[in-house]
Coordinates of N, CA and C in Angstrom, one line a residue:
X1096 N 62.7 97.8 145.5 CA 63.4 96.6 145.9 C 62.5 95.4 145.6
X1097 N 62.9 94.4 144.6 CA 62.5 93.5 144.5 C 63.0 92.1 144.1
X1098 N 62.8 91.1 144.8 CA 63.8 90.1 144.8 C 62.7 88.9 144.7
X1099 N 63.6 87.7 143.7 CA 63.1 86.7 143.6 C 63.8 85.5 144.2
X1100 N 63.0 84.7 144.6 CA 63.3 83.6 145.2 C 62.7 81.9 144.9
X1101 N 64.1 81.6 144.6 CA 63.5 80.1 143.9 C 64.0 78.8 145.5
X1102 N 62.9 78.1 144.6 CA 62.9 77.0 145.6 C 62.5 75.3 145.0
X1103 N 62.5 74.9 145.5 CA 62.2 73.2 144.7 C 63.2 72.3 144.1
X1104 N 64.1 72.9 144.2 CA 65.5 71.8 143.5 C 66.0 71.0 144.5
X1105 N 66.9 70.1 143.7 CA 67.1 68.9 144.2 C 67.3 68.0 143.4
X1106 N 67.4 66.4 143.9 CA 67.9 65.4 143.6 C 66.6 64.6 142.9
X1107 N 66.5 63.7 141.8 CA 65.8 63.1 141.4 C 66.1 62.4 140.4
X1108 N 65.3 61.1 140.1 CA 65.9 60.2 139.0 C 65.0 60.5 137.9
X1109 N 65.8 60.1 137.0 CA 65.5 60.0 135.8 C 64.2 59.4 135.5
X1110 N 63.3 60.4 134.7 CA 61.4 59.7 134.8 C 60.9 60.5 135.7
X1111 N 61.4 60.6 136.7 CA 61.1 61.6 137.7 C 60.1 62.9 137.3
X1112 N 59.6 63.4 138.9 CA 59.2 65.0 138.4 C 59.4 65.6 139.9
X1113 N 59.3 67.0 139.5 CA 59.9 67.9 140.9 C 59.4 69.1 139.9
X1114 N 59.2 69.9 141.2 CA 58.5 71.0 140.7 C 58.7 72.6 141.5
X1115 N 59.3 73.0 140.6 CA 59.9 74.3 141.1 C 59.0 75.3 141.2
X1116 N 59.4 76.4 142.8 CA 58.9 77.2 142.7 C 59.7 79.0 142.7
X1117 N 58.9 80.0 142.3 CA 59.3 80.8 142.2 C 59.0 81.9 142.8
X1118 N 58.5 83.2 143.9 CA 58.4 84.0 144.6 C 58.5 85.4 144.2
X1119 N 57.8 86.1 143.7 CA 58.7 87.3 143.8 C 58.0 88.0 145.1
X1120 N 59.3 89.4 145.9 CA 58.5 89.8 146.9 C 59.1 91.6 146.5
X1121 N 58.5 92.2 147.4 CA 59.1 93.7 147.6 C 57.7 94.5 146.5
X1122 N 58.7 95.6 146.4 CA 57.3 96.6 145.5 C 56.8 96.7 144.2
X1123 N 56.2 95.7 144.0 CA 55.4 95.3 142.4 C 54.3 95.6 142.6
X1124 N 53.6 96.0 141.3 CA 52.5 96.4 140.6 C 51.8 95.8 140.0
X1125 N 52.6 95.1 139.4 CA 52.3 94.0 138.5 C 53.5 93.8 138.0
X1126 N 53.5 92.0 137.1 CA 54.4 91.0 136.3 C 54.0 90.7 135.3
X1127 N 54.4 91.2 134.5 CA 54.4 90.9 132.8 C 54.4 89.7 132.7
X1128 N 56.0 89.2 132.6 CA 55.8 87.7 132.0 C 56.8 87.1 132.7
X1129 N 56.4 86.0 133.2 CA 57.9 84.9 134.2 C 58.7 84.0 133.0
X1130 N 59.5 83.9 133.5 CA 60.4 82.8 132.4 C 61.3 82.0 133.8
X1131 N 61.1 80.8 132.9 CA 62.6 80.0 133.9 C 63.7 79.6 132.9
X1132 N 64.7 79.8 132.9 CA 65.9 79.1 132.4 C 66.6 78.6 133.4
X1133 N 67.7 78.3 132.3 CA 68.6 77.0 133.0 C 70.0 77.3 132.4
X1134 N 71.4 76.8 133.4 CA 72.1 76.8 132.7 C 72.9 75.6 133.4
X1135 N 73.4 74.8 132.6 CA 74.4 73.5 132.7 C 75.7 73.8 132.8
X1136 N 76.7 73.2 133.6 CA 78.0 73.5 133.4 C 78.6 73.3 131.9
X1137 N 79.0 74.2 131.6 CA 79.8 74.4 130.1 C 78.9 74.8 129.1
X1138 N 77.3 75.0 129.4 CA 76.7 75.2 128.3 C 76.0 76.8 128.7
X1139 N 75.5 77.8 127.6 CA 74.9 79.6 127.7 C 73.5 78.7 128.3
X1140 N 73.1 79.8 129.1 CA 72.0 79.8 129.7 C 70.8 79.5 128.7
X1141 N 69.7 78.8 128.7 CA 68.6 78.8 127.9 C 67.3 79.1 128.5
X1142 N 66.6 79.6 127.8 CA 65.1 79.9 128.1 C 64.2 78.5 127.9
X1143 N 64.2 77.9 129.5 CA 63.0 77.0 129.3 C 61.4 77.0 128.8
X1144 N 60.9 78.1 129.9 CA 59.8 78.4 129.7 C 59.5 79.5 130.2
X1145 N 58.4 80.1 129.1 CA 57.7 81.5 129.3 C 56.5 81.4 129.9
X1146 N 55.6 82.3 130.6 CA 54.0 82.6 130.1 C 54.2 84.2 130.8
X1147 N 53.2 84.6 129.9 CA 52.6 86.0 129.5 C 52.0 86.4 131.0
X1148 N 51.4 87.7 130.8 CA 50.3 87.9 131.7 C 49.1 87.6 131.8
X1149 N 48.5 87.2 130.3 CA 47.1 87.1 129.7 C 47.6 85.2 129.9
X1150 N 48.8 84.6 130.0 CA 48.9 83.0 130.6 C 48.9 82.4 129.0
X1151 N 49.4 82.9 128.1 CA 50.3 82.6 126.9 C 51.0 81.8 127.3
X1152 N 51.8 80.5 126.9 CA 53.0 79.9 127.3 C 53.9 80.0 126.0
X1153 N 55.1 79.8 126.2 CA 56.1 79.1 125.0 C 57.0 78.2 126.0
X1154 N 57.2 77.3 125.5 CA 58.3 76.1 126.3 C 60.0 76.2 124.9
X1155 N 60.8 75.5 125.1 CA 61.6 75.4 124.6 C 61.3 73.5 124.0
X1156 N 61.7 73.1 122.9 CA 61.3 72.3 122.0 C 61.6 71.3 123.2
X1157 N 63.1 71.2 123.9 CA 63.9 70.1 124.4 C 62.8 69.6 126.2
X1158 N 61.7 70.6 125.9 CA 61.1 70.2 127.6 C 59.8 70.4 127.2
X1159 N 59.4 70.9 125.7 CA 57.4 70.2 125.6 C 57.2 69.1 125.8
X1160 N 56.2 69.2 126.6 CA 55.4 67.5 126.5 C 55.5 67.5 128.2
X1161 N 56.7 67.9 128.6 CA 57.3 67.6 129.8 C 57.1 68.2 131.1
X1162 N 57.3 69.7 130.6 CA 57.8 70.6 131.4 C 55.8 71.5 131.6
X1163 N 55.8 72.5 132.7 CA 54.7 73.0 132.5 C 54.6 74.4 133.2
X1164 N 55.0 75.2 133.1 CA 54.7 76.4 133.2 C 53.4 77.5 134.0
X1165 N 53.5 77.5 135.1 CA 51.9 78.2 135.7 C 52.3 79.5 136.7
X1166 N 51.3 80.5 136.7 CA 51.7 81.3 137.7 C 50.2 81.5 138.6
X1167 N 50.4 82.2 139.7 CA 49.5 83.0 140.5 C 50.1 84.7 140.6
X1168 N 49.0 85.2 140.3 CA 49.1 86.4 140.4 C 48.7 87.4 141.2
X1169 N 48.0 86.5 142.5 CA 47.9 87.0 143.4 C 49.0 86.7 144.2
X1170 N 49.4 85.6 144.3 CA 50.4 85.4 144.7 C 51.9 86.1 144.6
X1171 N 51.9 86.4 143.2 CA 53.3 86.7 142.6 C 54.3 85.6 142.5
X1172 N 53.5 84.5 142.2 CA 54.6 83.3 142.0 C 54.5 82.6 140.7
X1173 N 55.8 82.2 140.4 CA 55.7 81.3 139.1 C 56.3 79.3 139.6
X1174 N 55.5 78.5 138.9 CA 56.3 77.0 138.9 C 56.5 77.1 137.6
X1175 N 57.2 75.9 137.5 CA 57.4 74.8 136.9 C 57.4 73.3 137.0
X1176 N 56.5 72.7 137.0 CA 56.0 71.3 136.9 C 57.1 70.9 135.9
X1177 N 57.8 69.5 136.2 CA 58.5 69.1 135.2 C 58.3 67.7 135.8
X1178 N 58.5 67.1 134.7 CA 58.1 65.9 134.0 C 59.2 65.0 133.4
X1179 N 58.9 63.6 133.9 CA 59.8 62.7 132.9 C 61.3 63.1 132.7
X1180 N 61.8 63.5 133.8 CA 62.9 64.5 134.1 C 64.2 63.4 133.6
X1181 N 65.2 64.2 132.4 CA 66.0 63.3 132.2 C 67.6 63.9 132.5
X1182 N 68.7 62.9 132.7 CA 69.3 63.6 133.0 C 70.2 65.2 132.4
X1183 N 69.9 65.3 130.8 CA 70.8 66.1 130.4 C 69.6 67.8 130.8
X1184 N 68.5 67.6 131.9 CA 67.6 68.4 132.2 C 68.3 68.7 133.6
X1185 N 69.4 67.9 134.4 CA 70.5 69.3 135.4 C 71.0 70.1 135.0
X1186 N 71.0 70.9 135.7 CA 71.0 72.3 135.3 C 71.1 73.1 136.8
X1187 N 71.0 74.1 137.2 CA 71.0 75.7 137.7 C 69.4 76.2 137.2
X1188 N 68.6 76.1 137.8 CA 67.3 76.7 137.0 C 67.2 78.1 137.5
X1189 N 66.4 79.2 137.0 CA 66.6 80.7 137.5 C 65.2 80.6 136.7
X1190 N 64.7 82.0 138.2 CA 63.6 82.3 137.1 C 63.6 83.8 137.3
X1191 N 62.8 84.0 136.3 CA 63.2 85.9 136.0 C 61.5 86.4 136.1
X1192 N 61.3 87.4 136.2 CA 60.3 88.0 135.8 C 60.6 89.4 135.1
X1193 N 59.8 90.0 134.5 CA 59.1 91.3 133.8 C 58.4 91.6 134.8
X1194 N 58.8 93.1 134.9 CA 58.0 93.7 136.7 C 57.8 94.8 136.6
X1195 N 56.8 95.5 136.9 CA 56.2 96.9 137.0 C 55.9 97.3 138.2
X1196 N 57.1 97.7 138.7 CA 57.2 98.4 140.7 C 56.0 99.6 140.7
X1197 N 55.1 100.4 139.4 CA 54.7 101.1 139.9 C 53.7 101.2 138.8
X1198 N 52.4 101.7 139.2 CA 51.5 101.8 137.9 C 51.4 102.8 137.1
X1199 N 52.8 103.8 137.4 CA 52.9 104.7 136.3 C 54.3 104.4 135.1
X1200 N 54.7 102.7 135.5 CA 55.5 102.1 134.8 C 54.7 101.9 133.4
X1201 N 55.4 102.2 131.9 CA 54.9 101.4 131.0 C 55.5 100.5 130.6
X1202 N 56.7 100.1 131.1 CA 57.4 99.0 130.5 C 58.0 98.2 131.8
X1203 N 58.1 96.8 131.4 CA 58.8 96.2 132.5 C 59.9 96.1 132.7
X1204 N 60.4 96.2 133.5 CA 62.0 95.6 134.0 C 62.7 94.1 134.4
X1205 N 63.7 93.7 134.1 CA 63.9 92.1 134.2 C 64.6 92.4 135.6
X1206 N 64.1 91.2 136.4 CA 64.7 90.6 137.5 C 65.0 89.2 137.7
X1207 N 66.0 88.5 138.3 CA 66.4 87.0 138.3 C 66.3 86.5 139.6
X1208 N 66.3 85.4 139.9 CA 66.2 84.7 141.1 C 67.9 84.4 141.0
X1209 N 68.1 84.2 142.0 CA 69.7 83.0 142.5 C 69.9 81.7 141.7
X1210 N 68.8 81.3 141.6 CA 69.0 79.9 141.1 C 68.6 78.9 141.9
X1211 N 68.5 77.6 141.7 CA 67.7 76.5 142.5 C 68.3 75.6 141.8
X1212 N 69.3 74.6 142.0 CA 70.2 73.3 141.3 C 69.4 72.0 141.0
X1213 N 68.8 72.2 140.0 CA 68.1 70.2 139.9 C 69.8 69.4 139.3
X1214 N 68.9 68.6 140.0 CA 70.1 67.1 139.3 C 69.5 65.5 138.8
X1215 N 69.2 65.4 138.1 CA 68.6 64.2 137.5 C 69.5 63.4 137.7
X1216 N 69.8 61.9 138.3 CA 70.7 61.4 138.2 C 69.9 60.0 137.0
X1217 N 70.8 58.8 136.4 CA 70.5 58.4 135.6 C 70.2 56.8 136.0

């Protein structure tokens, strides 16, 4: 059983920053790699931001510069620091991890959070 839970969303203006958090709890071994996406009304979900276990990042073109990516791994938590927040950046944010419930896993499993709603207003 393992479940993720986001938190940090909300209202903010445009320029803005807010900074999401992400939780995972229950029986992990380890987390491969967190990712947060997003999805906007009317638009497919997109992959904001990645990082690895070794703390690799990839961002998505539309939030470099901006956006920032960090985990703890004692913790089991992932953020996202975001930046200069504009409005076409509301969204639904989710964050997922890659999870290894047991250390005789060799491969990880995806799991998603609920979601956490930012709203940039303009």
């Amino acid at each position: 059983q393992v479940q993720l839970v986001e938190s940090g969303g909300g209202l903010v203006q445009a320029g803005g920053s807010l900074r999401l958090s992400c939780a995972a709890s229950g029986s992990i071994y380890s987390i491969s790699t967190w990712y947060w996406h997003r999805q906007a009304p009317g638009k497919q979900r997109e992959l904001v931001a990645e990082i690895t276990s070794v703390g690799n990042t990839n961002y998505a073109d539309s939030v470099k510069g901006r956006f920032t990516i960090s985990r703890d791994n004692a913790k089991n938590t992932v953020d996202l620091q975001m930046s200069s927040l504009k409005p076409e950046d509301t969204a639904v944010y989710y964050c997922a991890a890659s999870i290894l419930v047991s250390i005789y896993d060799y491969a990880g499993r995806d799991y998603w959070g609920k979601g956490t709603l930012v709203t940039v207003s303009s």
